[in-house]
XYZ file of C-alpha atoms in Angstrom:
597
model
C 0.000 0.000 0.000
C 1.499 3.038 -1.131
C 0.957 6.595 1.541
C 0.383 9.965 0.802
C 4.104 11.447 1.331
C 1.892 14.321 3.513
C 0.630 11.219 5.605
C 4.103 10.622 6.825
C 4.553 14.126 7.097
C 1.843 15.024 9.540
C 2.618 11.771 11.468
C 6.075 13.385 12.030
C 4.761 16.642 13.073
C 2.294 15.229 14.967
C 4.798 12.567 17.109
C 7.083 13.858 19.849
C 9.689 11.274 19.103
C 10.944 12.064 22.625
C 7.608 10.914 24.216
C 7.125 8.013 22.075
C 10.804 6.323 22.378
C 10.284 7.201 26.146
C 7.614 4.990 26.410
C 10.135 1.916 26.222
C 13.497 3.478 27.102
C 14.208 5.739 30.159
C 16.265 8.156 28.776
C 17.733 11.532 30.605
C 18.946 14.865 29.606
C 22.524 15.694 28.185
C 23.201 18.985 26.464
C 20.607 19.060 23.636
C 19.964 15.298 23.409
C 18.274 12.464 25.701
C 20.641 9.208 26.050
C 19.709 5.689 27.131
C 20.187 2.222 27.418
C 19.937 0.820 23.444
C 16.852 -1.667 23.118
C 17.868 -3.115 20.455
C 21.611 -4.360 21.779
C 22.588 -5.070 25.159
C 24.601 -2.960 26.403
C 25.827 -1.315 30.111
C 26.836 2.706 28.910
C 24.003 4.621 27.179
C 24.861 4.755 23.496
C 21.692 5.623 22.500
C 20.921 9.244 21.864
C 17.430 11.081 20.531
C 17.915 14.191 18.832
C 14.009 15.562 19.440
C 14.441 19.408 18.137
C 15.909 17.149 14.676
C 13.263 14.277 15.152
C 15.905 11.335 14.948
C 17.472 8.917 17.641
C 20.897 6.940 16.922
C 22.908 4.347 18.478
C 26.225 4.722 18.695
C 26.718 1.238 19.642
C 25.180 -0.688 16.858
C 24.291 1.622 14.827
C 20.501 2.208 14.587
C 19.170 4.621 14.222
C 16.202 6.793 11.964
C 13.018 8.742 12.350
C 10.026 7.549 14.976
C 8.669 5.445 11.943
C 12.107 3.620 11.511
C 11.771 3.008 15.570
C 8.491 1.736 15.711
C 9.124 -0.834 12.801
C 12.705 -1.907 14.620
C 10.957 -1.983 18.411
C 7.741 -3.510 17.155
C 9.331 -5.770 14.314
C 6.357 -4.312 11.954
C 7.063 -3.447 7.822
C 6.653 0.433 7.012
C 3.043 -0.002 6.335
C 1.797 -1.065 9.584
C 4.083 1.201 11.498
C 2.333 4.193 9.594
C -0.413 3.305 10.416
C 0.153 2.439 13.600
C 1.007 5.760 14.460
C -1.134 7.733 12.486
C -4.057 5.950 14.935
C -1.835 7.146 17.573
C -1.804 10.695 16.359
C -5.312 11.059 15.000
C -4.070 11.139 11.002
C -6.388 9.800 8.403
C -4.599 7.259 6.025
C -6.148 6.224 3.296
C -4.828 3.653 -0.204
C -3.941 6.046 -2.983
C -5.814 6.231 -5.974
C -4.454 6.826 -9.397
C -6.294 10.390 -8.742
C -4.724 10.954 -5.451
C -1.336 9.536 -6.603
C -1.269 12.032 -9.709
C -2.826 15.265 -7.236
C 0.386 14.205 -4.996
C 3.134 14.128 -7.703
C 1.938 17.335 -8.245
C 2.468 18.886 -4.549
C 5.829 17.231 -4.460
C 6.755 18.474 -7.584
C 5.299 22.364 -6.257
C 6.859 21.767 -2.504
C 10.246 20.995 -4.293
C 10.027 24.146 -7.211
C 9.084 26.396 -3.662
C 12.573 24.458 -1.812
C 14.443 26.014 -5.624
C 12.824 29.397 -5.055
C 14.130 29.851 -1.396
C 17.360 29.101 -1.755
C 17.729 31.281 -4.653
C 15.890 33.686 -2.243
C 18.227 33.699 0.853
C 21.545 33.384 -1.575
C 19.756 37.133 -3.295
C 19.776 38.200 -0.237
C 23.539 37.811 0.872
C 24.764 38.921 -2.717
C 25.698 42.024 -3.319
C 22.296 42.995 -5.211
C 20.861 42.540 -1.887
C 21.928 45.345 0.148
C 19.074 47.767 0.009
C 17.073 44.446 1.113
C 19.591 43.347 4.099
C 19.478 47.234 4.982
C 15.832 47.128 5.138
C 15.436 43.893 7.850
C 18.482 46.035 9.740
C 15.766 48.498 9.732
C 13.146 46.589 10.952
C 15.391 45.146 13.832
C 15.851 41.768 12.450
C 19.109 40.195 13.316
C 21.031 37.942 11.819
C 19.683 34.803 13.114
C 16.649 35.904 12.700
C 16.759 36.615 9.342
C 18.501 32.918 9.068
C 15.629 31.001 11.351
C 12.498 32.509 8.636
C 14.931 31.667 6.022
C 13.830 35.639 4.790
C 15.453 35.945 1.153
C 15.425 38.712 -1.547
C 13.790 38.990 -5.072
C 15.978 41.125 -7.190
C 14.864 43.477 -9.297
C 15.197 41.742 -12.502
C 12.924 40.300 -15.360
C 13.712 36.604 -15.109
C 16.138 35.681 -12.821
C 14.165 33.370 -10.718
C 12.701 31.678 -13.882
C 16.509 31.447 -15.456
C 17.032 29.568 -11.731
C 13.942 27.035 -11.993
C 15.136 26.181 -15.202
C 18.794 25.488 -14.081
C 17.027 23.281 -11.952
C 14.681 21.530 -14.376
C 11.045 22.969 -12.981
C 8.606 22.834 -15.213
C 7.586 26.617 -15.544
C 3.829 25.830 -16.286
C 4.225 23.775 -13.021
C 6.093 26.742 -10.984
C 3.329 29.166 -12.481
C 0.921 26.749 -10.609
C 2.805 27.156 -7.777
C 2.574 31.014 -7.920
C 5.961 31.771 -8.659
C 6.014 32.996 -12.297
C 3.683 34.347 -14.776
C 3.569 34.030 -18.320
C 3.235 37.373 -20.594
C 3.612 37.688 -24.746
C 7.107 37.333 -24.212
C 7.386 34.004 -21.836
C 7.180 33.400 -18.605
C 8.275 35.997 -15.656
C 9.095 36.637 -12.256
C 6.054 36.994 -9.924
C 7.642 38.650 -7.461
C 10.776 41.793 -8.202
C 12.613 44.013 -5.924
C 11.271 42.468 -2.346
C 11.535 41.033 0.749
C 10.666 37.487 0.317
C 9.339 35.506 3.829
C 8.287 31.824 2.970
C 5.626 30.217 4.786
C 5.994 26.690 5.851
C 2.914 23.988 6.908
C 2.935 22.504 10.037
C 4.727 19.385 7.999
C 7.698 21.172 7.374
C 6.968 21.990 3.605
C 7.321 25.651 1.820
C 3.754 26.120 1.020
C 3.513 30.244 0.422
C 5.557 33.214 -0.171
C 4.993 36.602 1.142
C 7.153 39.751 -0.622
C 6.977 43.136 1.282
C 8.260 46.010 -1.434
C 11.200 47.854 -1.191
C 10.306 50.656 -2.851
C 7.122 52.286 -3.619
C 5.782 49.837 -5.581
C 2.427 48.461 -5.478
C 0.917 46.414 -3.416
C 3.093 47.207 -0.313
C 2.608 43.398 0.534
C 2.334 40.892 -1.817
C 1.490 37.155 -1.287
C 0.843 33.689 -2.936
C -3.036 33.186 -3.722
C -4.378 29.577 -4.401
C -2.371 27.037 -5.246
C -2.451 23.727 -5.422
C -1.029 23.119 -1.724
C -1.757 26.397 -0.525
C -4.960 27.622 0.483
C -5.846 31.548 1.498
C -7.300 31.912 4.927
C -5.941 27.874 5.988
C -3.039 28.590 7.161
C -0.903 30.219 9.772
C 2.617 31.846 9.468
C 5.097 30.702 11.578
C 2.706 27.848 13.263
C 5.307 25.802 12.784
C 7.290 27.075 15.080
C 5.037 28.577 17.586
C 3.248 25.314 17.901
C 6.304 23.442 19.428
C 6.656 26.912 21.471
C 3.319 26.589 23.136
C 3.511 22.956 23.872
C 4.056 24.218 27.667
C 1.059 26.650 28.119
C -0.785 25.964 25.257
C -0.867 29.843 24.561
C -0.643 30.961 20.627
C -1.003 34.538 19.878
C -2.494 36.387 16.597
C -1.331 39.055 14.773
C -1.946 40.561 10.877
C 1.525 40.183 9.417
C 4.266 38.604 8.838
C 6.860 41.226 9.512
C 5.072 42.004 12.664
C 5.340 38.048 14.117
C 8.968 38.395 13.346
C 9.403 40.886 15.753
C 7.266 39.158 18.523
C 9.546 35.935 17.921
C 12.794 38.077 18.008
C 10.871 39.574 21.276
C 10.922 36.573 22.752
C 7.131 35.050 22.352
C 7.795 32.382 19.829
C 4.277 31.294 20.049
C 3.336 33.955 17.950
C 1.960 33.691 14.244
C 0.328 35.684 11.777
C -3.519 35.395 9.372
C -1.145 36.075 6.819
C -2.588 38.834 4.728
C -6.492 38.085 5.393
C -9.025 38.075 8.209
C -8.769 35.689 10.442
C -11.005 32.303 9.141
C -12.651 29.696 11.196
C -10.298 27.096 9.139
C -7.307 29.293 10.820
C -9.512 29.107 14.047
C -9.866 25.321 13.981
C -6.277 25.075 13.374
C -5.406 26.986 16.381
C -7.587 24.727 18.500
C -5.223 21.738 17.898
C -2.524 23.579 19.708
C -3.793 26.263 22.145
C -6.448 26.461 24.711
C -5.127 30.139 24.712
C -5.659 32.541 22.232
C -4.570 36.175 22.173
C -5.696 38.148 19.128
C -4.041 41.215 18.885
C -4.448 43.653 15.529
C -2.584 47.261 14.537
C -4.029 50.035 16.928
C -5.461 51.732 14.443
C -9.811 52.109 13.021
C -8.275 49.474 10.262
C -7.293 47.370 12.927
C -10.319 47.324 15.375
C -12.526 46.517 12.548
C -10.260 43.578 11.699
C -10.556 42.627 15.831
C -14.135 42.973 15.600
C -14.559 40.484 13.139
C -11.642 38.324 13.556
C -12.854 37.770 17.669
C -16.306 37.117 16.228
C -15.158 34.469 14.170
C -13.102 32.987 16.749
C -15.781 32.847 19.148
C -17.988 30.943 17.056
C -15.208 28.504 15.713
C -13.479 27.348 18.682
C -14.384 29.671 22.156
C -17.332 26.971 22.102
C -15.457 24.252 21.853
C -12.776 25.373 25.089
C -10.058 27.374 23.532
C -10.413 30.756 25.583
C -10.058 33.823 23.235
C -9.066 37.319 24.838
C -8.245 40.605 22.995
C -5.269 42.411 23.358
C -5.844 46.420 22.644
C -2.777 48.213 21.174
C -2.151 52.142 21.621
C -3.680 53.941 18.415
C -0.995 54.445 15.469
C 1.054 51.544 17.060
C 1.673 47.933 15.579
C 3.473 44.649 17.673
C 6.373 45.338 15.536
C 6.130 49.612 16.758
C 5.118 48.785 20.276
C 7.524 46.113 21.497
C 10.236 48.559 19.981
C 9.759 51.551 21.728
C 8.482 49.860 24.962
C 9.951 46.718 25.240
C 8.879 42.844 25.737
C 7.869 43.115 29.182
C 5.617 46.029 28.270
C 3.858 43.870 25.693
C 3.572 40.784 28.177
C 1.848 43.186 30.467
C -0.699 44.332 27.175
C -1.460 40.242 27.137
C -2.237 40.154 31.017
C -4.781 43.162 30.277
C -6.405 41.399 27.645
C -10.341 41.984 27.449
C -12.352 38.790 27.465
C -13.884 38.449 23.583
C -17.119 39.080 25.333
C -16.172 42.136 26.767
C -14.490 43.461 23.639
C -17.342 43.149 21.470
C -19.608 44.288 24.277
C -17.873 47.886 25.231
C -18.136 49.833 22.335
C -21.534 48.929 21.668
C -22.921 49.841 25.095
C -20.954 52.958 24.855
C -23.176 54.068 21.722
C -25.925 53.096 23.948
C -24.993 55.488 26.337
C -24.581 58.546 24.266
C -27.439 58.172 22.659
C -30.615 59.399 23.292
C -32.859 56.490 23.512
C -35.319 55.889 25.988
C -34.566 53.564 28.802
C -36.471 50.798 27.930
C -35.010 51.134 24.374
C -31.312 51.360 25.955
C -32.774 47.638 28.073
C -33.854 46.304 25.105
C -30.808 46.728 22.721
C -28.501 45.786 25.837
C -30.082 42.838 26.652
C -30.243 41.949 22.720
C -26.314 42.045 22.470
C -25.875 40.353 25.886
C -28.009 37.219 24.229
C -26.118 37.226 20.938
C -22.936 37.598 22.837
C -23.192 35.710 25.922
C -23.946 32.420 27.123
C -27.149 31.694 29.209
C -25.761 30.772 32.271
C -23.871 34.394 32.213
C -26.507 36.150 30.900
C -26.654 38.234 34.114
C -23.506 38.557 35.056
C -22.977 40.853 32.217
C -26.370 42.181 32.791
C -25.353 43.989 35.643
C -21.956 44.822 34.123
C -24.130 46.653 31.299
C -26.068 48.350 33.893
C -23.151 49.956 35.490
C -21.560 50.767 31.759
C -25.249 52.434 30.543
C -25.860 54.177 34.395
C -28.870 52.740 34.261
C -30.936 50.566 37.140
C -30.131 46.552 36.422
C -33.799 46.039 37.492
C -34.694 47.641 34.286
C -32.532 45.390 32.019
C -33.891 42.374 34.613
C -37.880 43.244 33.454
C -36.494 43.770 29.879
C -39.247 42.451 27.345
C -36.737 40.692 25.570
C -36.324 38.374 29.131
C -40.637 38.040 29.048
C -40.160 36.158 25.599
C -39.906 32.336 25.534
C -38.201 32.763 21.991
C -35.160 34.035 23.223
C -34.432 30.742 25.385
C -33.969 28.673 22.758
C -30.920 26.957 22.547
C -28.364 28.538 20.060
C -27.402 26.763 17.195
C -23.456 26.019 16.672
C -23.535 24.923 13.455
C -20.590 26.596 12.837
C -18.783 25.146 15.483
C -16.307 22.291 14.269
C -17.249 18.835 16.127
C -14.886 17.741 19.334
C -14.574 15.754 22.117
C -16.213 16.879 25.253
C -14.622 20.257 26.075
C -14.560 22.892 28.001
C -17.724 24.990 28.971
C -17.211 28.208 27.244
C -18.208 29.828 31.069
C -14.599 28.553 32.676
C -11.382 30.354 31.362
C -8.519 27.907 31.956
C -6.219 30.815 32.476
C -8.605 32.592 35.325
C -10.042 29.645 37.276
C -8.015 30.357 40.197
C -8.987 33.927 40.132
C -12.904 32.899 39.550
C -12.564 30.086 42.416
C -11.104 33.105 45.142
C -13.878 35.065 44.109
C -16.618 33.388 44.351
C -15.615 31.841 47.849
C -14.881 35.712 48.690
C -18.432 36.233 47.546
C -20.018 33.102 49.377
C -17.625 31.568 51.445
C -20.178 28.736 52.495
C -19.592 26.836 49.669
C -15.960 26.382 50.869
C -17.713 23.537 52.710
C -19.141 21.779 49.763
C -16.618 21.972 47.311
C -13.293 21.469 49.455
C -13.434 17.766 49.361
C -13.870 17.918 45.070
C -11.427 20.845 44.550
C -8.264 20.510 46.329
C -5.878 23.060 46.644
C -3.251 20.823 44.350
C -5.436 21.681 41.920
C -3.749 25.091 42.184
C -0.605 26.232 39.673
C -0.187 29.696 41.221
C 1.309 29.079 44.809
C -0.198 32.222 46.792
C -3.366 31.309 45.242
C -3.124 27.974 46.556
C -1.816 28.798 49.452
C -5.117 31.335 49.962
C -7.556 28.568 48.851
C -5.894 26.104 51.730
C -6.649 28.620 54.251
C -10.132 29.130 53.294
C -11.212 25.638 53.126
C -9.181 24.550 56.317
C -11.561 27.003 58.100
C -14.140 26.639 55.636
C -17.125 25.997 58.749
C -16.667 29.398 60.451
C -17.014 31.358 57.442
C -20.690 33.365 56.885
C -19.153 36.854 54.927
C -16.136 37.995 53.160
C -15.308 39.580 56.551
C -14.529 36.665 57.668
C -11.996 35.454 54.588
C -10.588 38.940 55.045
C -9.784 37.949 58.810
C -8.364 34.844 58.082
C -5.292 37.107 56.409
C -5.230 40.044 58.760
C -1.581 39.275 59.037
C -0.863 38.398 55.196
C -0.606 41.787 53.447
C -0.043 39.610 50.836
C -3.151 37.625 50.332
C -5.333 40.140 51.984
C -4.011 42.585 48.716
C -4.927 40.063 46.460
C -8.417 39.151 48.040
C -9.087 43.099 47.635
C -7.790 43.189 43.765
C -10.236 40.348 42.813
C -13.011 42.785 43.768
C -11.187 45.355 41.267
C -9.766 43.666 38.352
C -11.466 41.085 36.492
C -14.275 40.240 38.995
C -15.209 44.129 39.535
C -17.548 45.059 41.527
C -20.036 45.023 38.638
C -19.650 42.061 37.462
C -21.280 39.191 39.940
C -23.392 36.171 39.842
C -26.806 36.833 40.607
C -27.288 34.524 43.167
C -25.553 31.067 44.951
C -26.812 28.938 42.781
C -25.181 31.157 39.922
C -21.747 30.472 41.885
C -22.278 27.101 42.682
C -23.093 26.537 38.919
C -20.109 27.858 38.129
C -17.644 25.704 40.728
C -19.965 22.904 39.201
C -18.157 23.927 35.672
C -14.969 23.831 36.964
C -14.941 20.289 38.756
C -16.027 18.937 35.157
C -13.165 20.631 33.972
C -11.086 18.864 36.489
C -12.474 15.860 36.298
C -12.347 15.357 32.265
C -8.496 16.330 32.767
C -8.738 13.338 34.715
C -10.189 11.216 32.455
C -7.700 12.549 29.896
C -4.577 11.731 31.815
C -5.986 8.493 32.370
C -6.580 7.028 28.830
C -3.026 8.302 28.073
C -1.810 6.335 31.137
C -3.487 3.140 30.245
C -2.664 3.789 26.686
C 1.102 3.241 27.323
C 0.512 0.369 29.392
C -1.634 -1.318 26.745
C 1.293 -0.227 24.312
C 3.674 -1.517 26.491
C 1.654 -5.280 27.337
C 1.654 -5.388 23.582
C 4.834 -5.019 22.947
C 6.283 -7.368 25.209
C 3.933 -10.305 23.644
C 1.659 -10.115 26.542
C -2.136 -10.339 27.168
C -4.158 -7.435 27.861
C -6.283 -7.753 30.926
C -10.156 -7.448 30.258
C -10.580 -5.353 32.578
C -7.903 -2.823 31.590
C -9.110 -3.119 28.215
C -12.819 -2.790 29.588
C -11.636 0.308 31.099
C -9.895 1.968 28.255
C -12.743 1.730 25.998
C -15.010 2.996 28.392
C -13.133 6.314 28.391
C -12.389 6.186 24.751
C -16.379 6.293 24.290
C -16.616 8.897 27.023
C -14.278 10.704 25.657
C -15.589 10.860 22.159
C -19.561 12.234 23.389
């Protein structure tokens, strides 16, 4: 059975060789490698060395040594087949036989992945001749240094007729082929260079292939930016520049953030947030939503400070709330001074500047919510228009179970009494009950309730215990303080429930820390910052909904790092030619089903 080259591809992307080989051998750090014991000789000195950042292991003992599919076939004693397939079940790829159609579509991509490999190097060498000083002067100008330039391989087309099509040539690309690819055009006179005189930034998938080419202009010419439309293996609004790097960057926090260009995610990498990419010279799509979600349960969006840019925010944290903020990837907004860019901002003020910009972030909600009320408010509508058209945007916006917390919060924005927007006519119809469609919103596993933000559960857990500390008692036993990351917060949260029955009022939390300025501060700044005053749940069942959210959070985490647990023991039974218990087995399709709801 012959594979899709792009099946092996994502298989590789999608496989931390690390994890997998440490599944069988126990391997430790040393400088950039991890060495053990071989498995396939025997031996008493580690020989055996995985190079993760290069996706390889070798032994320098007997001499094995490949990628994670030459591993599985050696450690498993399975042909290339079923060890693609194998993993490809492990890492959720589809493979599929080829078809004379399929095999034909995929001599094609190669053939375009390998005329895009031609056009890069000819690229970067442009750009360290000596017709490529005005373009090295212009990345000096834009603060890119050297290894910078060298990591997004950033290249230079000169200003010539032909000289990239004299290149393909030299390397026998078929030019109707490279015109398919986007690289050329054809006039009266033959084919020419698509792209003259610029700054050339290729765009790699997630797979590791060249897929796109993005040229800023030099000069004054016309467009300022120009980029690679549809190809064959590229698609406009799919993908994401840079993904493939910030992807293995957020592998800790699982935080990606979102900017307009390309230029401008090469500053926030040379910044020092290499989780950064860019919508690459269009809105931001639900496929580039989607995409996100298989990396981040974080997502910052932050567009040029300028009307350009808030109308791109607007729409771009619309679309990402209806692609993925359902589905458990928490979107926030990050608001940049007016006139200023990421590339501008982190310039004049600095990386730890911007970091604080992505701790102010405005909840999607929010963002879309503000201006809109503030219209509202300087208009001259009657009150119980101002209720209705408040309460209207709170129902598109927000989901039922917070419909009043930002209720009030609307109140306090408008000036006007919450009991108004409470005996709204909009709350008197049935109609506006109904359960929202999400249509739109791509099918996953069970996930995270959009009312629970991952990065503020803490936060929201403090609160609401400062708000009705009585349900310390219920919930101590199902959220423990290990649950906590932040160590003061745990630290807090162990006090309250350790004197959880002789607490009525916040008073008494506040007591509990008369002596720790510390805590007491930060008990007092949850009633300012992102719980304000404004903003509270109607009532305790409205807070004990909400703890209710978050100890299904916890507990499908759980169930998560339990099927990955059994998962390697299964692997592990398998491998040594033993039987699987029923019962393990029972258990591990049980929470493959569960998992799949």
């Amino acid at each position: 059975m012959r594979f899709d080259q792009s099946v092996v591809r994502e298989i590789h992307a999608r496989t931390d060789i690390a994890s997998y080989i440490g599944q069988y051998v126990s391997l430790r750090k040393r400088g950039n490698d991890l060495v053990g014991l071989c498995p396939f000789h025997s031996e008493k000195t580690p020989s055996f060395h995985v190079h993760p950042d290069r996706g390889f292991f070798k032994c320098f003992g007997c001499g094995a040594g490949g990628d994670v599919i030459s591993f599985a076939q050696k450690f498993e004693n399975l042909p290339f087949g079923d060890a693609v397939r194998m993993l490809a079940a492990k890492a959720g790829v589809a493979v599929e036989a080829e078809t004379p159609g399929s095999a034909r579509a995929r001599t094609e991509r190669e053939a375009i992945y390998e005329a895009n490999v031609v056009a890069a190097a000819f690229f970067e060498r442009m750009l360290r001749d000596a017709g490529g000083s005005q373009a090295r002067a212009y990345a000096e100008q834009r603060g890119f240094s050297q290894a910078t330039i060298e990591r997004f391989h950033l290249g230079f087309a000169p200003d010539t007729w032909d000289a990239l099509v004299v290149e393909l040539q030299r390397h026998g690309v078929d030019l109707v082929l490279a015109e398919k690819a986007g690289l050329v055009k054809q006039g009266q006179r033959g084919y020419y260079d698509f792209y003259r005189n610029r700054l050339m930034v290729p765009t790699y998938a997630t797979t590791g292939e060249i897929v796109a080419f993005g040229g800023r202009a030099l000069g004054d010419a016309e467009p300022k930016y120009l980029n690679t439309t549809s190809t064959p293996v590229y698609t406009k609004g799919k993908f994401l520049f840079a993904l493939n790097i910030a992807r293995r960057a957020a592998q800790g926090d699982r935080t990606i953030i979102v900017v307009e260009g390309y230029l401008d995610c090469i500053a926030l990498h040379q910044a020092g947030f290499e989780n950064a990419v860019a919508a690459l010279g269009t809105s931001f799509t639900a496929e580039q939503a989607t995409e996100l979600h298989k990396y981040a349960d974080r997502v910052f969006l932050c567009f040029d400070g300028d009307a350009a840019g808030n109308s791109a925010a607007h729409k771009s944290v619309e679309v990402a709330a209806t692609s993925i903020e359902n589905a458990g990837t928490n979107v926030r907004v990050v608001e940049l001074p007016p006139g200023d860019d990421p590339d501008s901002f982190v310039k004049k003020n600095g990386a730890p500047s911007f970091a604080a910009l992505l701790d102010a972030a405005k909840t999607s909600i929010e963002f879309q919510l503000d201006p809109q009320l503030e219209r509202l408010a300087e208009g001259f509508e009657s009150p119980a228009k101002v209720a209705r058209a408040a309460m209207g945007l709170i129902a598109r916006l927000a989901p039922r179970e917070e419909w009043d917390r930002w209720l009030v919060y609307a109140a306090g924005r408008l000036k006007v009494n919450v009991a108004d927007l409470r005996n709204s006519p909009f709350l008197a119809d049935g109609a506006n009950f109904a359960p929202r469609s999400n249509a739109a919103a791509p099918t996953a596993s069970r996930h995270l309730p959009r009312g629970i933000e991952p990065v503020s559960f803490e936060r929201e857990i403090l609160g609401i215990l400062l708000e009705e500390p009585s349900l310390a008692v219920d919930f101590r036993g199902r959220i423990v303080p290990e649950r906590f990351r932040n160590d003061t917060y745990r630290r807090i949260y162990a006090t309250i429930v350790e004197f959880a029955e002789r607490l009525r009022e916040a008073g008494d939390v506040f007591s509990l820390f008369a002596e720790d300025q510390e805590s007491h501060d930060i008990l007092t700044g949850l009633g300012r910052r992102d719980r304000s005053p404004a903003i509270r749940y109607e009532d305790v069942s409205a807070r004990r909904a909400h703890l209710e959210r978050i100890v299904e959070r916890f507990e499908l985490d759980d169930e998560r790092r339990r099927y990955r647990e059994l998962a390697r023991r299964i692997d592990d039974l398998i491998a040594k030619g033993e039987p699987v218990a029923a019962d393990l087995r029972g258990e591990y399709e049980a929470l493959v089903a569960k998992l799949k709801k």
